[in-house]
PDB file of C-alpha atoms in Angstrom:
ATOM      1  CA  MET V 688     -33.753  13.784 -72.359  1.00 45.00           C
ATOM      2  CA  GLU V 689     -32.486  16.797 -74.289  1.00 65.00           C
ATOM      3  CA  ASP V 690     -32.688  20.078 -72.429  1.00 86.00           C
ATOM      4  CA  LEU V 691     -35.268  22.695 -73.403  1.00 85.00           C
ATOM      5  CA  HIS V 692     -32.719  25.174 -74.739  1.00 85.00           C
ATOM      6  CA  LYS V 693     -31.197  22.673 -77.199  1.00 91.00           C
ATOM      7  CA  VAL V 694     -34.591  21.507 -78.458  1.00 92.00           C
ATOM      8  CA  LEU V 695     -35.797  25.066 -78.993  1.00 93.00           C
ATOM      9  CA  LYS V 696     -32.534  26.175 -80.600  1.00 92.00           C
ATOM     10  CA  LYS V 697     -32.931  23.386 -83.182  1.00 94.00           C
ATOM     11  CA  ALA V 698     -36.458  24.668 -83.833  1.00 94.00           C
ATOM     12  CA  LYS V 699     -34.982  28.149 -84.538  1.00 95.00           C
ATOM     13  CA  TYR V 700     -36.237  29.751 -81.337  1.00 97.00           C
ATOM     14  CA  ARG V 701     -34.338  32.725 -79.949  1.00 97.00           C
ATOM     15  CA  LYS V 702     -33.726  33.025 -76.219  1.00 96.00           C
ATOM     16  CA  VAL V 703     -34.389  36.342 -74.457  1.00 98.00           C
ATOM     17  CA  LYS V 704     -33.551  36.888 -70.776  1.00 98.00           C
ATOM     18  CA  PHE V 705     -36.007  38.544 -68.417  1.00 98.00           C
ATOM     19  CA  ARG V 706     -35.780  39.270 -64.723  1.00 96.00           C
ATOM     20  CA  VAL V 707     -38.356  39.055 -61.988  1.00 95.00           C
ATOM     21  CA  THR V 708     -38.778  42.302 -60.065  1.00 90.00           C
ATOM     22  CA  LYS V 709     -39.565  42.574 -56.374  1.00 84.00           C
ATOM     23  CA  THR V 710     -43.171  43.272 -57.435  1.00 87.00           C
ATOM     24  CA  GLN V 711     -43.162  39.841 -59.184  1.00 91.00           C
ATOM     25  CA  HIS V 712     -43.371  41.423 -62.654  1.00 93.00           C
ATOM     26  CA  LEU V 713     -41.320  40.014 -65.519  1.00 96.00           C
ATOM     27  CA  LEU V 714     -39.031  42.802 -66.742  1.00 97.00           C
ATOM     28  CA  ILE V 715     -37.602  42.533 -70.246  1.00 98.00           C
ATOM     29  CA  LYS V 716     -35.549  44.830 -72.457  1.00 98.00           C
ATOM     30  CA  ALA V 717     -36.829  45.532 -75.950  1.00 98.00           C
ATOM     31  CA  LYS V 718     -35.951  47.886 -78.776  1.00 98.00           C
ATOM     32  CA  ILE V 719     -38.568  49.846 -80.663  1.00 97.00           C
ATOM     33  CA  ASN V 720     -37.285  51.500 -83.820  1.00 96.00           C
ATOM     34  CA  GLY V 721     -33.731  50.852 -82.601  1.00 97.00           C
ATOM     35  CA  VAL V 722     -34.234  52.517 -79.196  1.00 97.00           C
ATOM     36  CA  SER V 723     -33.877  50.363 -76.078  1.00 98.00           C
ATOM     37  CA  GLY V 724     -36.464  50.426 -73.302  1.00 98.00           C
ATOM     38  CA  ASN V 725     -37.712  48.531 -70.255  1.00 97.00           C
ATOM     39  CA  PHE V 726     -40.956  46.601 -70.510  1.00 98.00           C
ATOM     40  CA  ILE V 727     -43.149  44.332 -68.437  1.00 97.00           C
ATOM     41  CA  LEU V 728     -43.733  40.972 -70.113  1.00 98.00           C
ATOM     42  CA  ASP V 729     -47.465  40.464 -69.567  1.00 96.00           C
ATOM     43  CA  THR V 730     -49.258  37.368 -70.846  1.00 94.00           C
ATOM     44  CA  GLY V 731     -52.569  38.917 -69.789  1.00 92.00           C
ATOM     45  CA  ALA V 732     -52.173  42.087 -71.867  1.00 93.00           C
ATOM     46  CA  SER V 733     -53.717  41.622 -75.301  1.00 92.00           C
ATOM     47  CA  ASN V 734     -51.536  44.245 -76.986  1.00 93.00           C
ATOM     48  CA  THR V 735     -48.016  45.549 -76.736  1.00 96.00           C
ATOM     49  CA  CYS V 736     -48.172  49.152 -75.649  1.00 94.00           C
ATOM     50  CA  ILE V 737     -46.137  52.146 -74.599  1.00 96.00           C
ATOM     51  CA  GLY V 738     -46.971  55.245 -72.584  1.00 94.00           C
ATOM     52  CA  PHE V 739     -47.784  58.601 -74.206  1.00 93.00           C
ATOM     53  CA  GLU V 740     -44.583  60.019 -72.707  1.00 93.00           C
ATOM     54  CA  SER V 741     -42.490  57.554 -74.770  1.00 95.00           C
ATOM     55  CA  ILE V 742     -43.743  58.589 -78.238  1.00 95.00           C
ATOM     56  CA  ASP V 743     -40.780  60.896 -78.911  1.00 94.00           C
ATOM     57  CA  TYR V 744     -38.296  58.596 -77.146  1.00 96.00           C
ATOM     58  CA  PHE V 745     -39.065  55.712 -79.556  1.00 96.00           C
ATOM     59  CA  GLU V 746     -39.558  58.033 -82.574  1.00 92.00           C
ATOM     60  CA  ILE V 747     -43.096  56.827 -83.147  1.00 94.00           C
ATOM     61  CA  SER V 748     -45.787  58.349 -85.309  1.00 89.00           C
ATOM     62  CA  ALA V 749     -49.108  58.037 -83.494  1.00 85.00           C
ATOM     63  CA  LYS V 750     -52.667  58.259 -84.786  1.00 82.00           C
ATOM     64  CA  LYS V 751     -55.887  58.669 -82.849  1.00 79.00           C
ATOM     65  CA  SER V 752     -57.744  55.466 -82.071  1.00 67.00           C
ATOM     66  CA  LYS V 753     -61.403  54.834 -81.241  1.00 66.00           C
ATOM     67  CA  THR V 754     -60.421  51.875 -79.061  1.00 63.00           C
ATOM     68  CA  LYS V 755     -60.562  52.371 -75.309  1.00 57.00           C
ATOM     69  CA  ALA V 756     -57.987  50.591 -73.161  1.00 56.00           C
ATOM     70  CA  SER V 757     -58.635  48.882 -69.874  1.00 54.00           C
ATOM     71  CA  GLY V 758     -56.522  46.944 -67.462  1.00 55.00           C
ATOM     72  CA  ALA V 759     -54.687  47.042 -64.148  1.00 52.00           C
ATOM     73  CA  GLY V 760     -57.738  48.556 -62.471  1.00 52.00           C
ATOM     74  CA  ALA V 761     -58.318  51.328 -65.025  1.00 53.00           C
ATOM     75  CA  THR V 762     -60.971  51.318 -67.758  1.00 56.00           C
ATOM     76  CA  GLY V 763     -62.085  53.524 -70.638  1.00 61.00           C
ATOM     77  CA  MET V 764     -58.673  55.094 -71.225  1.00 70.00           C
ATOM     78  CA  GLU V 765     -58.011  57.012 -74.438  1.00 82.00           C
ATOM     79  CA  THR V 766     -55.563  55.337 -76.795  1.00 85.00           C
ATOM     80  CA  GLN V 767     -53.553  56.072 -79.892  1.00 91.00           C
ATOM     81  CA  ILE V 768     -52.109  53.562 -82.339  1.00 92.00           C
ATOM     82  CA  SER V 769     -48.810  53.406 -84.167  1.00 94.00           C
ATOM     83  CA  SER V 770     -48.220  51.145 -87.169  1.00 93.00           C
ATOM     84  CA  HIS V 771     -45.148  49.860 -89.012  1.00 94.00           C
ATOM     85  CA  ASN V 772     -42.723  49.889 -86.089  1.00 96.00           C
ATOM     86  CA  HIS V 773     -39.587  47.795 -85.753  1.00 97.00           C
ATOM     87  CA  LEU V 774     -39.650  45.646 -82.592  1.00 97.00           C
ATOM     88  CA  GLN V 775     -36.703  43.642 -81.282  1.00 98.00           C
ATOM     89  CA  LEU V 776     -36.352  41.418 -78.215  1.00 98.00           C
ATOM     90  CA  GLY V 777     -32.865  39.951 -78.027  1.00 97.00           C
ATOM     91  CA  SER V 778     -32.180  38.696 -81.558  1.00 97.00           C
ATOM     92  CA  TRP V 779     -35.900  38.188 -82.368  1.00 98.00           C
ATOM     93  CA  LYS V 780     -37.207  40.898 -84.701  1.00 97.00           C
ATOM     94  CA  ASN V 781     -40.463  42.021 -86.246  1.00 95.00           C
ATOM     95  CA  THR V 782     -40.232  44.824 -88.802  1.00 93.00           C
ATOM     96  CA  ASP V 783     -43.941  45.655 -89.174  1.00 93.00           C
ATOM     97  CA  PHE V 784     -45.357  45.930 -85.699  1.00 94.00           C
ATOM     98  CA  ASN V 785     -48.353  47.857 -84.313  1.00 93.00           C
ATOM     99  CA  LEU V 786     -48.290  49.473 -80.877  1.00 94.00           C
ATOM    100  CA  VAL V 787     -51.062  50.783 -78.677  1.00 93.00           C
ATOM    101  CA  ILE V 788     -50.216  54.027 -76.895  1.00 93.00           C
ATOM    102  CA  PHE V 789     -52.010  54.951 -73.699  1.00 89.00           C
ATOM    103  CA  ASP V 790     -51.581  56.517 -70.273  1.00 90.00           C
ATOM    104  CA  LEU V 791     -49.198  54.209 -68.408  1.00 91.00           C
ATOM    105  CA  SER V 792     -48.903  56.521 -65.407  1.00 90.00           C
ATOM    106  CA  HIS V 793     -51.134  54.331 -63.183  1.00 85.00           C
ATOM    107  CA  VAL V 794     -48.847  51.347 -63.884  1.00 88.00           C
ATOM    108  CA  ASN V 795     -45.672  53.327 -63.200  1.00 92.00           C
ATOM    109  CA  GLU V 796     -47.115  54.947 -60.065  1.00 90.00           C
ATOM    110  CA  ALA V 797     -47.858  51.473 -58.703  1.00 87.00           C
ATOM    111  CA  LEU V 798     -44.335  50.290 -59.566  1.00 89.00           C
ATOM    112  CA  THR V 799     -42.577  53.295 -58.043  1.00 89.00           C
ATOM    113  CA  SER V 800     -44.705  53.076 -54.879  1.00 90.00           C
ATOM    114  CA  TYR V 801     -43.018  49.678 -54.369  1.00 88.00           C
ATOM    115  CA  LYS V 802     -39.627  51.254 -55.143  1.00 86.00           C
ATOM    116  CA  ALA V 803     -39.508  49.445 -58.501  1.00 86.00           C
ATOM    117  CA  LYS V 804     -38.355  51.186 -61.674  1.00 88.00           C
ATOM    118  CA  ALA V 805     -40.867  52.716 -64.065  1.00 91.00           C
ATOM    119  CA  VAL V 806     -41.246  51.046 -67.475  1.00 96.00           C
ATOM    120  CA  HIS V 807     -41.664  52.368 -71.009  1.00 97.00           C
ATOM    121  CA  GLY V 808     -44.391  49.876 -71.820  1.00 97.00           C
ATOM    122  CA  ILE V 809     -45.790  46.376 -71.835  1.00 97.00           C
ATOM    123  CA  ILE V 810     -44.971  43.458 -74.131  1.00 98.00           C
ATOM    124  CA  GLY V 811     -48.286  41.700 -74.574  1.00 96.00           C
ATOM    125  CA  ALA V 812     -49.833  38.539 -75.942  1.00 96.00           C
ATOM    126  CA  ASP V 813     -49.664  39.861 -79.526  1.00 96.00           C
ATOM    127  CA  VAL V 814     -45.859  39.456 -79.438  1.00 97.00           C
ATOM    128  CA  LEU V 815     -46.057  36.169 -77.556  1.00 97.00           C
ATOM    129  CA  LEU V 816     -48.516  34.706 -80.070  1.00 97.00           C
ATOM    130  CA  ARG V 817     -46.636  35.986 -83.111  1.00 96.00           C
ATOM    131  CA  GLY V 818     -43.342  34.656 -81.741  1.00 97.00           C
ATOM    132  CA  LYS V 819     -44.879  31.310 -80.666  1.00 97.00           C
ATOM    133  CA  ALA V 820     -43.496  32.099 -77.218  1.00 97.00           C
ATOM    134  CA  ILE V 821     -42.439  29.556 -74.667  1.00 96.00           C
ATOM    135  CA  ILE V 822     -41.733  31.003 -71.234  1.00 96.00           C
ATOM    136  CA  ASP V 823     -39.196  29.290 -69.004  1.00 95.00           C
ATOM    137  CA  TYR V 824     -40.104  30.853 -65.654  1.00 94.00           C
ATOM    138  CA  TYR V 825     -37.551  28.836 -63.702  1.00 93.00           C
ATOM    139  CA  ASN V 826     -34.534  30.015 -65.743  1.00 94.00           C
ATOM    140  CA  HIS V 827     -36.010  33.452 -66.609  1.00 97.00           C
ATOM    141  CA  TYR V 828     -36.057  33.141 -70.408  1.00 96.00           C
ATOM    142  CA  VAL V 829     -38.701  33.670 -73.025  1.00 97.00           C
ATOM    143  CA  TYR V 830     -38.150  31.818 -76.300  1.00 97.00           C
ATOM    144  CA  LEU V 831     -39.483  33.351 -79.520  1.00 98.00           C
ATOM    145  CA  GLN V 832     -39.514  31.849 -82.989  1.00 96.00           C
TER     146      GLN V 832
END
């Protein structure tokens, strides 16, 4: 039987390494608009998002949004939206990507209370669906097409 990597490489998938933190989160590096950051890979998050404090860091233009965010124990949080961003994970790229911007402080407070590093944002199911993701938990890779 051919190994997973070879099969997916033939199908034009790109392999991106992630690591598992001591809090059991999947940590992945991504670039937004050419700027590298640390993200949690979260299959349960509907949208890819960054914290308000990272708007300038990633050179994002943000607009007000009527949508309220909820998750990780918090609900009804104000959000902003940013359109037409360039997103890159490993060699996988998307040049017209939308981001949700919201208060990530509750996530980062939880991480730092466990002596884990804070993150710039979350890579959500929108990326995983668009990239037809296959997650290899055992070898710590996500494959995106």
